[in-house]
PDB file of C-alpha atoms in Angstrom:
ATOM      1  CA  MET A 295      35.816 353.476 115.456  1.00 87.00           C
ATOM      2  CA  THR A 296      38.043 353.380 118.281  1.00 91.00           C
ATOM      3  CA  TYR A 297      38.950 350.016 119.382  1.00 90.00           C
ATOM      4  CA  GLN A 298      38.009 351.415 123.595  1.00 92.00           C
ATOM      5  CA  GLN A 299      34.078 351.458 121.308  1.00 93.00           C
ATOM      6  CA  LEU A 300      34.326 347.929 120.214  1.00 94.00           C
ATOM      7  CA  ILE A 301      35.810 346.858 123.390  1.00 93.00           C
ATOM      8  CA  TYR A 302      32.660 348.147 125.428  1.00 93.00           C
ATOM      9  CA  PHE A 303      30.660 346.686 122.498  1.00 94.00           C
ATOM     10  CA  CYS A 304      31.603 343.269 122.529  1.00 94.00           C
ATOM     11  CA  THR A 305      31.411 343.331 126.503  1.00 93.00           C
ATOM     12  CA  ALA A 306      27.735 344.226 126.717  1.00 92.00           C
ATOM     13  CA  CYS A 307      26.895 341.267 124.482  1.00 92.00           C
ATOM     14  CA  GLU A 308      28.865 339.214 126.458  1.00 92.00           C
ATOM     15  CA  CYS A 309      27.420 339.919 129.696  1.00 91.00           C
ATOM     16  CA  GLY A 310      23.855 340.476 128.716  1.00 88.00           C
ATOM     17  CA  SER A 311      23.869 344.247 129.227  1.00 88.00           C
ATOM     18  CA  VAL A 312      25.095 347.385 129.217  1.00 89.00           C
ATOM     19  CA  THR A 313      24.935 347.549 133.300  1.00 89.00           C
ATOM     20  CA  LYS A 314      26.595 344.870 133.755  1.00 91.00           C
ATOM     21  CA  ALA A 315      29.266 346.050 130.824  1.00 90.00           C
ATOM     22  CA  ALA A 316      29.797 348.326 132.652  1.00 91.00           C
ATOM     23  CA  GLU A 317      30.579 347.332 136.300  1.00 91.00           C
ATOM     24  CA  LYS A 318      32.872 344.717 134.577  1.00 89.00           C
ATOM     25  CA  LEU A 319      35.150 346.955 133.151  1.00 89.00           C
ATOM     26  CA  PHE A 320      34.182 350.027 136.205  1.00 87.00           C
ATOM     27  CA  VAL A 321      32.849 352.382 133.501  1.00 89.00           C
ATOM     28  CA  THR A 322      29.673 354.660 133.768  1.00 92.00           C
ATOM     29  CA  GLN A 323      26.478 353.223 131.576  1.00 91.00           C
ATOM     30  CA  PRO A 324      26.450 356.093 129.623  1.00 93.00           C
ATOM     31  CA  ALA A 325      29.955 355.487 128.254  1.00 93.00           C
ATOM     32  CA  ILE A 326      28.528 352.425 126.919  1.00 92.00           C
ATOM     33  CA  THR A 327      25.487 353.416 125.672  1.00 92.00           C
ATOM     34  CA  SER A 328      27.607 356.188 123.668  1.00 94.00           C
ATOM     35  CA  ALA A 329      29.594 353.655 122.196  1.00 93.00           C
ATOM     36  CA  ILE A 330      27.725 351.965 120.937  1.00 94.00           C
ATOM     37  CA  ARG A 331      25.567 354.393 119.309  1.00 93.00           C
ATOM     38  CA  HIS A 332      28.251 356.272 118.067  1.00 95.00           C
ATOM     39  CA  LEU A 333      29.087 352.575 115.968  1.00 94.00           C
ATOM     40  CA  GLU A 334      25.628 352.665 114.465  1.00 93.00           C
ATOM     41  CA  LYS A 335      26.053 355.881 113.748  1.00 94.00           C
ATOM     42  CA  GLU A 336      28.960 355.519 112.041  1.00 94.00           C
ATOM     43  CA  TYR A 337      28.150 352.448 109.850  1.00 93.00           C
ATOM     44  CA  HIS A 338      24.233 353.273 109.452  1.00 94.00           C
ATOM     45  CA  LEU A 339      23.700 350.493 111.404  1.00 93.00           C
ATOM     46  CA  GLN A 340      21.066 349.370 114.201  1.00 93.00           C
ATOM     47  CA  ILE A 341      22.652 346.264 115.800  1.00 94.00           C
ATOM     48  CA  LEU A 342      20.304 346.609 118.787  1.00 90.00           C
ATOM     49  CA  GLU A 343      17.507 345.977 120.150  1.00 88.00           C
ATOM     50  CA  ARG A 344      16.689 347.937 123.399  1.00 78.00           C
ATOM     51  CA  LYS A 345      13.484 347.270 125.086  1.00 72.00           C
ATOM     52  CA  ASP A 346      13.070 348.260 129.314  1.00 65.00           C
ATOM     53  CA  LYS A 347      16.401 347.136 129.979  1.00 66.00           C
ATOM     54  CA  ASN A 348      16.973 344.812 127.850  1.00 74.00           C
ATOM     55  CA  MET A 349      18.817 344.180 125.186  1.00 84.00           C
ATOM     56  CA  ARG A 350      18.870 341.727 121.499  1.00 89.00           C
ATOM     57  CA  LEU A 351      21.491 341.625 118.597  1.00 93.00           C
ATOM     58  CA  THR A 352      20.182 342.580 115.321  1.00 94.00           C
ATOM     59  CA  PRO A 353      21.058 339.969 112.613  1.00 94.00           C
ATOM     60  CA  ASP A 354      23.168 343.543 111.267  1.00 95.00           C
ATOM     61  CA  GLY A 355      24.395 343.236 114.879  1.00 93.00           C
ATOM     62  CA  LYS A 356      25.313 339.763 115.120  1.00 95.00           C
ATOM     63  CA  ILE A 357      27.870 339.638 111.331  1.00 96.00           C
ATOM     64  CA  PHE A 358      28.466 343.048 113.553  1.00 95.00           C
ATOM     65  CA  LEU A 359      29.938 341.504 116.580  1.00 95.00           C
ATOM     66  CA  GLU A 360      31.404 337.882 114.847  1.00 95.00           C
ATOM     67  CA  ASN A 361      33.938 340.579 112.506  1.00 95.00           C
ATOM     68  CA  ALA A 362      34.027 343.451 115.495  1.00 94.00           C
ATOM     69  CA  LYS A 363      35.413 339.671 118.101  1.00 94.00           C
ATOM     70  CA  LYS A 364      38.185 339.135 115.199  1.00 94.00           C
ATOM     71  CA  LEU A 365      39.290 342.627 115.126  1.00 94.00           C
ATOM     72  CA  VAL A 366      39.531 342.804 119.102  1.00 92.00           C
ATOM     73  CA  GLN A 367      41.733 339.529 119.407  1.00 92.00           C
ATOM     74  CA  HIS A 368      43.493 340.178 116.741  1.00 92.00           C
ATOM     75  CA  THR A 369      44.742 344.150 117.999  1.00 90.00           C
ATOM     76  CA  GLU A 370      45.048 341.983 121.435  1.00 88.00           C
ATOM     77  CA  VAL A 371      47.778 338.970 120.055  1.00 87.00           C
ATOM     78  CA  PHE A 372      49.580 342.381 117.967  1.00 87.00           C
ATOM     79  CA  ASP A 373      49.829 344.398 120.739  1.00 81.00           C
ATOM     80  CA  LYS A 374      51.023 340.949 122.706  1.00 76.00           C
ATOM     81  CA  GLU A 375      53.925 340.997 120.139  1.00 74.00           C
ATOM     82  CA  MET A 376      54.717 344.413 119.531  1.00 76.00           C
ATOM     83  CA  TYR A 377      55.251 344.805 123.841  1.00 66.00           C
ATOM     84  CA  GLU A 378      57.334 341.276 124.417  1.00 65.00           C
ATOM     85  CA  LEU A 379      59.431 342.989 120.442  1.00 66.00           C
ATOM     86  CA  GLY A 380      60.175 345.732 122.049  1.00 64.00           C
ATOM     87  CA  GLN A 381      61.257 344.583 125.692  1.00 58.00           C
ATOM     88  CA  ARG A 382      63.467 341.256 123.804  1.00 58.00           C
ATOM     89  CA  GLY A 383      66.000 343.874 123.515  1.00 53.00           C
ATOM     90  CA  LYS A 384      66.865 344.364 127.929  1.00 68.00           C
ATOM     91  CA  TYR A 385      67.562 341.098 128.321  1.00 82.00           C
ATOM     92  CA  LEU A 386      69.685 338.570 127.501  1.00 90.00           C
ATOM     93  CA  ARG A 387      68.074 334.469 127.013  1.00 92.00           C
ATOM     94  CA  LEU A 388      71.304 332.444 128.087  1.00 96.00           C
ATOM     95  CA  GLY A 389      71.183 328.894 128.063  1.00 95.00           C
ATOM     96  CA  LEU A 390      73.494 326.819 130.450  1.00 94.00           C
ATOM     97  CA  SER A 391      74.044 323.267 130.403  1.00 89.00           C
ATOM     98  CA  LYS A 392      73.749 321.407 133.895  1.00 79.00           C
ATOM     99  CA  SER A 393      78.039 320.803 134.434  1.00 76.00           C
ATOM    100  CA  VAL A 394      80.497 322.898 132.299  1.00 84.00           C
ATOM    101  CA  GLY A 395      78.032 325.586 130.930  1.00 88.00           C
ATOM    102  CA  ALA A 396      76.283 326.210 134.156  1.00 85.00           C
ATOM    103  CA  ASN A 397      79.687 326.565 135.831  1.00 84.00           C
ATOM    104  CA  ILE A 398      81.402 328.431 133.649  1.00 90.00           C
ATOM    105  CA  TYR A 399      78.961 331.238 134.000  1.00 92.00           C
ATOM    106  CA  THR A 400      79.159 330.873 137.645  1.00 89.00           C
ATOM    107  CA  GLU A 401      82.817 331.479 137.738  1.00 89.00           C
ATOM    108  CA  TYR A 402      82.154 334.399 135.098  1.00 93.00           C
ATOM    109  CA  PHE A 403      79.295 336.084 137.117  1.00 92.00           C
ATOM    110  CA  ALA A 404      80.849 339.172 139.412  1.00 92.00           C
ATOM    111  CA  TYR A 405      83.010 340.061 136.289  1.00 92.00           C
ATOM    112  CA  GLY A 406      80.272 340.587 133.665  1.00 91.00           C
ATOM    113  CA  PHE A 407      77.789 342.036 136.493  1.00 89.00           C
ATOM    114  CA  LEU A 408      80.224 344.232 136.980  1.00 89.00           C
ATOM    115  CA  ARG A 409      80.879 345.269 133.717  1.00 90.00           C
ATOM    116  CA  HIS A 410      77.418 344.899 132.500  1.00 88.00           C
ATOM    117  CA  PRO A 411      74.253 345.359 135.169  1.00 87.00           C
ATOM    118  CA  GLU A 412      72.443 346.786 132.577  1.00 83.00           C
ATOM    119  CA  ILE A 413      71.524 343.475 130.793  1.00 86.00           C
ATOM    120  CA  ASN A 414      68.913 341.738 132.114  1.00 86.00           C
ATOM    121  CA  ILE A 415      69.944 337.901 131.965  1.00 91.00           C
ATOM    122  CA  GLU A 416      67.989 334.685 131.936  1.00 90.00           C
ATOM    123  CA  THR A 417      69.291 331.423 132.691  1.00 93.00           C
ATOM    124  CA  ILE A 418      67.395 328.488 130.918  1.00 92.00           C
ATOM    125  CA  SER A 419      68.891 324.747 132.331  1.00 88.00           C
ATOM    126  CA  GLY A 420      68.983 321.748 130.163  1.00 87.00           C
ATOM    127  CA  SER A 421      70.776 319.359 128.213  1.00 85.00           C
ATOM    128  CA  SER A 422      73.424 320.114 125.248  1.00 88.00           C
ATOM    129  CA  GLY A 423      71.385 319.154 122.603  1.00 87.00           C
ATOM    130  CA  ASP A 424      67.939 321.205 124.213  1.00 90.00           C
ATOM    131  CA  LEU A 425      70.041 323.804 124.437  1.00 93.00           C
ATOM    132  CA  LEU A 426      71.208 323.812 120.477  1.00 92.00           C
ATOM    133  CA  THR A 427      67.914 323.397 119.814  1.00 93.00           C
ATOM    134  CA  ASP A 428      66.591 326.473 121.339  1.00 94.00           C
ATOM    135  CA  LEU A 429      69.588 328.418 120.515  1.00 94.00           C
ATOM    136  CA  ARG A 430      68.436 327.684 116.222  1.00 94.00           C
ATOM    137  CA  GLU A 431      64.503 328.092 116.802  1.00 92.00           C
ATOM    138  CA  ASN A 432      65.775 331.354 118.500  1.00 90.00           C
ATOM    139  CA  ARG A 433      64.592 330.505 121.631  1.00 92.00           C
ATOM    140  CA  LEU A 434      67.806 331.656 123.577  1.00 94.00           C
ATOM    141  CA  ASP A 435      70.094 334.331 122.993  1.00 94.00           C
ATOM    142  CA  VAL A 436      73.296 332.438 123.295  1.00 96.00           C
ATOM    143  CA  ALA A 437      74.547 328.423 125.384  1.00 96.00           C
ATOM    144  CA  LEU A 438      77.313 327.695 126.848  1.00 96.00           C
ATOM    145  CA  VAL A 439      78.066 324.302 126.258  1.00 93.00           C
ATOM    146  CA  PRO A 440      80.692 321.622 126.388  1.00 89.00           C
ATOM    147  CA  SER A 441      81.919 319.998 122.872  1.00 86.00           C
ATOM    148  CA  GLN A 442      79.160 317.709 121.054  1.00 78.00           C
ATOM    149  CA  THR A 443      80.197 314.322 119.697  1.00 69.00           C
ATOM    150  CA  LYS A 444      76.718 314.393 117.330  1.00 76.00           C
ATOM    151  CA  ASP A 445      76.286 317.765 116.540  1.00 81.00           C
ATOM    152  CA  SER A 446      79.226 320.199 114.477  1.00 84.00           C
ATOM    153  CA  MET A 447      78.040 323.484 115.119  1.00 90.00           C
ATOM    154  CA  ASP A 448      79.025 324.291 111.733  1.00 90.00           C
ATOM    155  CA  ASP A 449      75.423 325.981 111.446  1.00 92.00           C
ATOM    156  CA  LEU A 450      76.198 328.055 114.486  1.00 94.00           C
ATOM    157  CA  GLU A 451      78.858 331.166 115.757  1.00 95.00           C
ATOM    158  CA  CYS A 452      81.134 329.301 118.774  1.00 94.00           C
ATOM    159  CA  VAL A 453      84.434 331.227 120.404  1.00 94.00           C
ATOM    160  CA  PHE A 454      86.287 328.417 122.603  1.00 95.00           C
ATOM    161  CA  LEU A 455      86.590 329.302 126.358  1.00 94.00           C
ATOM    162  CA  LYS A 456      88.463 326.656 128.312  1.00 92.00           C
ATOM    163  CA  ASN A 457      89.078 323.682 128.871  1.00 92.00           C
ATOM    164  CA  THR A 458      87.452 321.182 131.799  1.00 88.00           C
ATOM    165  CA  ASP A 459      88.663 317.726 133.034  1.00 90.00           C
ATOM    166  CA  MET A 460      86.002 315.069 134.027  1.00 90.00           C
ATOM    167  CA  LEU A 461      86.680 313.283 136.739  1.00 93.00           C
ATOM    168  CA  TYR A 462      84.811 309.815 138.394  1.00 95.00           C
ATOM    169  CA  CYS A 463      83.426 311.114 141.115  1.00 95.00           C
ATOM    170  CA  MET A 464      82.766 308.674 144.455  1.00 95.00           C
ATOM    171  CA  SER A 465      82.502 309.254 147.948  1.00 95.00           C
ATOM    172  CA  GLU A 466      85.286 309.796 150.482  1.00 93.00           C
ATOM    173  CA  SER A 467      83.863 306.820 152.121  1.00 94.00           C
ATOM    174  CA  HIS A 468      84.185 304.345 149.221  1.00 96.00           C
ATOM    175  CA  PRO A 469      87.883 302.318 148.665  1.00 94.00           C
ATOM    176  CA  LEU A 470      88.181 304.357 145.247  1.00 95.00           C
ATOM    177  CA  ALA A 471      88.813 307.581 147.037  1.00 94.00           C
ATOM    178  CA  LYS A 472      91.778 306.475 148.018  1.00 93.00           C
ATOM    179  CA  LYS A 473      93.560 305.761 144.631  1.00 94.00           C
ATOM    180  CA  GLU A 474      95.855 308.839 142.908  1.00 93.00           C
ATOM    181  CA  GLU A 475      94.631 307.979 139.551  1.00 94.00           C
ATOM    182  CA  LEU A 476      91.604 305.392 137.664  1.00 96.00           C
ATOM    183  CA  GLU A 477      91.496 302.421 135.394  1.00 95.00           C
ATOM    184  CA  ILE A 478      89.014 301.112 133.754  1.00 95.00           C
ATOM    185  CA  ALA A 479      89.558 298.386 135.193  1.00 95.00           C
ATOM    186  CA  ASP A 480      88.455 300.266 138.581  1.00 96.00           C
ATOM    187  CA  ILE A 481      85.284 301.416 137.949  1.00 95.00           C
ATOM    188  CA  VAL A 482      83.746 298.683 134.732  1.00 94.00           C
ATOM    189  CA  ASP A 483      81.357 296.571 137.804  1.00 94.00           C
ATOM    190  CA  GLU A 484      80.856 300.467 139.008  1.00 95.00           C
ATOM    191  CA  LYS A 485      77.089 301.425 139.860  1.00 95.00           C
ATOM    192  CA  MET A 486      76.665 305.255 138.700  1.00 96.00           C
ATOM    193  CA  VAL A 487      73.924 307.616 138.709  1.00 95.00           C
ATOM    194  CA  SER A 488      73.552 311.032 136.337  1.00 92.00           C
ATOM    195  CA  THR A 489      71.317 313.622 134.898  1.00 88.00           C
ATOM    196  CA  CYS A 490      69.029 313.249 131.981  1.00 86.00           C
ATOM    197  CA  LYS A 491      69.919 313.750 128.544  1.00 78.00           C
ATOM    198  CA  ASP A 492      73.749 313.109 129.540  1.00 80.00           C
ATOM    199  CA  GLU A 493      74.653 311.900 126.004  1.00 80.00           C
ATOM    200  CA  ASN A 494      77.755 313.521 125.911  1.00 79.00           C
ATOM    201  CA  LYS A 495      78.691 311.984 129.043  1.00 83.00           C
ATOM    202  CA  ALA A 496      77.853 308.490 128.332  1.00 86.00           C
ATOM    203  CA  ARG A 497      79.417 308.298 125.055  1.00 86.00           C
ATOM    204  CA  ALA A 498      82.905 310.126 126.225  1.00 87.00           C
ATOM    205  CA  LEU A 499      83.066 307.048 128.586  1.00 91.00           C
ATOM    206  CA  GLU A 500      81.950 304.477 126.478  1.00 92.00           C
ATOM    207  CA  ARG A 501      85.081 305.302 123.771  1.00 91.00           C
ATOM    208  CA  LEU A 502      87.250 304.546 127.251  1.00 94.00           C
ATOM    209  CA  PHE A 503      85.562 301.338 127.587  1.00 95.00           C
ATOM    210  CA  GLU A 504      85.905 300.637 124.567  1.00 94.00           C
ATOM    211  CA  ALA A 505      89.914 302.383 123.678  1.00 94.00           C
ATOM    212  CA  ALA A 506      91.042 299.523 127.055  1.00 94.00           C
ATOM    213  CA  GLY A 507      89.001 296.959 125.654  1.00 95.00           C
ATOM    214  CA  TYR A 508      85.489 296.538 127.326  1.00 94.00           C
ATOM    215  CA  GLU A 509      82.853 295.323 125.354  1.00 91.00           C
ATOM    216  CA  GLN A 510      79.994 296.652 127.935  1.00 91.00           C
ATOM    217  CA  LYS A 511      79.146 300.019 128.069  1.00 91.00           C
ATOM    218  CA  PRO A 512      79.143 302.017 131.946  1.00 93.00           C
ATOM    219  CA  LYS A 513      76.463 300.509 134.351  1.00 94.00           C
ATOM    220  CA  ILE A 514      73.761 303.898 134.833  1.00 93.00           C
ATOM    221  CA  VAL A 515      71.606 302.654 136.760  1.00 93.00           C
ATOM    222  CA  LYS A 516      69.889 306.204 137.641  1.00 93.00           C
ATOM    223  CA  ARG A 517      69.025 308.919 136.084  1.00 92.00           C
ATOM    224  CA  PHE A 518      67.873 311.770 137.561  1.00 90.00           C
ATOM    225  CA  GLU A 519      66.344 315.537 136.640  1.00 84.00           C
ATOM    226  CA  GLN A 520      68.153 317.900 139.453  1.00 85.00           C
ATOM    227  CA  LEU A 521      72.196 317.599 139.134  1.00 84.00           C
ATOM    228  CA  ASN A 522      72.121 318.359 143.015  1.00 87.00           C
ATOM    229  CA  THR A 523      69.853 315.181 143.661  1.00 91.00           C
ATOM    230  CA  ALA A 524      73.334 312.733 141.099  1.00 91.00           C
ATOM    231  CA  LEU A 525      75.692 314.335 143.569  1.00 91.00           C
ATOM    232  CA  ALA A 526      73.413 313.568 146.302  1.00 92.00           C
ATOM    233  CA  MET A 527      73.551 309.864 145.908  1.00 94.00           C
ATOM    234  CA  ILE A 528      77.016 308.973 145.353  1.00 94.00           C
ATOM    235  CA  GLY A 529      78.135 311.872 148.718  1.00 93.00           C
ATOM    236  CA  ASN A 530      76.041 308.979 150.783  1.00 93.00           C
ATOM    237  CA  ASN A 531      78.063 306.162 148.679  1.00 94.00           C
ATOM    238  CA  LEU A 532      75.148 304.699 146.600  1.00 94.00           C
ATOM    239  CA  GLY A 533      76.533 305.206 144.001  1.00 95.00           C
ATOM    240  CA  THR A 534      79.389 307.210 141.457  1.00 96.00           C
ATOM    241  CA  GLY A 535      79.136 309.328 138.497  1.00 94.00           C
ATOM    242  CA  TYR A 536      81.306 311.062 136.458  1.00 93.00           C
ATOM    243  CA  PHE A 537      81.535 314.715 136.019  1.00 90.00           C
ATOM    244  CA  SER A 538      83.093 317.892 136.047  1.00 85.00           C
ATOM    245  CA  THR A 539      86.168 319.353 137.893  1.00 85.00           C
ATOM    246  CA  GLU A 540      83.979 322.268 139.555  1.00 77.00           C
ATOM    247  CA  ILE A 541      80.697 320.424 140.367  1.00 78.00           C
ATOM    248  CA  VAL A 542      83.355 318.189 142.086  1.00 81.00           C
ATOM    249  CA  ARG A 543      85.295 321.190 143.862  1.00 76.00           C
ATOM    250  CA  GLN A 544      81.514 322.711 144.774  1.00 74.00           C
ATOM    251  CA  TYR A 545      80.036 319.272 146.540  1.00 81.00           C
ATOM    252  CA  GLU A 546      81.569 318.644 150.113  1.00 85.00           C
ATOM    253  CA  GLY A 547      81.606 315.264 151.013  1.00 90.00           C
ATOM    254  CA  VAL A 548      82.625 314.110 146.515  1.00 93.00           C
ATOM    255  CA  VAL A 549      85.823 313.056 145.773  1.00 94.00           C
ATOM    256  CA  GLY A 550      86.531 313.231 141.939  1.00 94.00           C
ATOM    257  CA  LYS A 551      89.383 311.224 140.680  1.00 95.00           C
ATOM    258  CA  LYS A 552      91.332 311.308 136.759  1.00 95.00           C
ATOM    259  CA  ILE A 553      90.683 308.267 134.273  1.00 95.00           C
ATOM    260  CA  LYS A 554      94.208 307.724 132.721  1.00 94.00           C
ATOM    261  CA  GLY A 555      93.766 308.813 128.971  1.00 93.00           C
ATOM    262  CA  ASP A 556      91.026 310.703 129.634  1.00 93.00           C
ATOM    263  CA  PRO A 557      91.104 313.620 127.718  1.00 91.00           C
ATOM    264  CA  PRO A 558      89.973 317.398 129.289  1.00 91.00           C
ATOM    265  CA  ILE A 559      85.975 318.503 127.904  1.00 88.00           C
ATOM    266  CA  ALA A 560      86.367 321.737 125.690  1.00 91.00           C
ATOM    267  CA  ALA A 561      83.762 324.316 127.290  1.00 92.00           C
ATOM    268  CA  TYR A 562      82.375 327.192 124.042  1.00 95.00           C
ATOM    269  CA  VAL A 563      80.013 330.260 124.080  1.00 96.00           C
ATOM    270  CA  VAL A 564      78.080 329.350 121.021  1.00 96.00           C
ATOM    271  CA  TRP A 565      75.508 332.268 119.207  1.00 97.00           C
ATOM    272  CA  THR A 566      73.532 332.230 116.038  1.00 95.00           C
ATOM    273  CA  LYS A 567      73.809 335.428 113.297  1.00 93.00           C
ATOM    274  CA  LYS A 568      70.123 337.000 113.500  1.00 91.00           C
ATOM    275  CA  SER A 569      71.319 337.099 118.071  1.00 93.00           C
ATOM    276  CA  TRP A 570      74.271 338.742 117.040  1.00 94.00           C
ATOM    277  CA  GLY A 571      72.242 341.328 116.179  1.00 90.00           C
ATOM    278  CA  LYS A 572      71.599 342.386 119.935  1.00 89.00           C
ATOM    279  CA  GLU A 573      73.480 344.692 120.711  1.00 89.00           C
ATOM    280  CA  GLU A 574      73.424 342.386 124.639  1.00 91.00           C
ATOM    281  CA  THR A 575      74.507 339.134 122.811  1.00 93.00           C
ATOM    282  CA  ARG A 576      77.590 341.347 121.466  1.00 94.00           C
ATOM    283  CA  THR A 577      78.638 342.564 124.557  1.00 94.00           C
ATOM    284  CA  PHE A 578      78.094 339.335 126.726  1.00 95.00           C
ATOM    285  CA  VAL A 579      80.239 337.208 124.185  1.00 96.00           C
ATOM    286  CA  LYS A 580      83.586 340.316 124.001  1.00 96.00           C
ATOM    287  CA  ASN A 581      82.893 340.360 128.155  1.00 95.00           C
ATOM    288  CA  LEU A 582      83.378 336.296 128.445  1.00 95.00           C
ATOM    289  CA  ARG A 583      85.824 336.010 126.298  1.00 95.00           C
ATOM    290  CA  ARG A 584      88.342 338.653 127.864  1.00 94.00           C
ATOM    291  CA  PHE A 585      87.279 338.023 130.559  1.00 95.00           C
ATOM    292  CA  PHE A 586      89.119 334.154 130.002  1.00 94.00           C
ATOM    293  CA  ASP A 587      91.726 335.677 128.473  1.00 92.00           C
ATOM    294  CA  GLU A 588      92.266 337.132 130.985  1.00 91.00           C
ATOM    295  CA  LYS A 589      92.102 334.150 133.401  1.00 87.00           C
ATOM    296  CA  GLN A 590      94.345 332.268 130.910  1.00 81.00           C
ATOM    297  CA  THR A 591      97.811 334.721 130.206  1.00 80.00           C
ATOM    298  CA  GLY A 592      97.222 335.659 134.258  1.00 72.00           C
ATOM    299  CA  ARG A 593      96.360 338.907 133.977  1.00 56.00           C
ATOM    300  CA  ARG A 594      94.892 340.839 136.670  1.00 47.00           C
ATOM    301  CA  ASN A 595      90.942 340.865 135.631  1.00 43.00           C
ATOM    302  CA  GLU A 596      90.040 345.172 136.644  1.00 43.00           C
TER     303      GLU A 596
END
């Protein structure tokens, strides 16, 4: 018995005739007839009754078809999973947090591409919490995320890359744009926009409010799935926001100001012990660390 014979038999039963099955599979009618006869001969069963151009399953044929379908389905699943397993080692699944992670990767991209052009990197953008979940459940190989407030990441492997400042953002025409540095009193009544699943940023602002003696929380009135949408709202003076330095630099019309007492945020590359088994993960992490080490020490990237 071969897989191809089972396909021919199942298709003939599905189509109700050898002729239609041959047309669907782009083979000759004798090829399908011969495959079915080989199955009958091998198992000493009559699985089809033939009369003129019609065909009908025998009682044994019904049992044979039921089991043949299971075997074909299992083979297709096996084939798909083994193909994906073979392809998995040829690319890296990289998670990027919407602000810090995405900008770290943008900063590193040219350097990394020159040193490992053979690695196909598939990037997935999301909130830090979702990315860490995907990492733990083996849907990602590596993630670039900021420091976490509710996740210690103790079960993950991680390396510090750089510190980045968070800035309070507003339109160039906003009155606060004229100030060098902001106090919490300056922003306590401001209406803000942000991105979805921004728990880390919101909590960081809340701590600043609490430290300044304010009981109320930041007034985040709208959250958007797309970062560009939130920044467009700010640029058009329809709200303010709180984003990383790298983002503010890239968006024309948006001004970012440091909040007094706001500490920098640490950015990390994170992976699992399992994903470290992939050569692509090791290559990516080692080159990423080298890139930021060279930037920190002022050495030229060669």
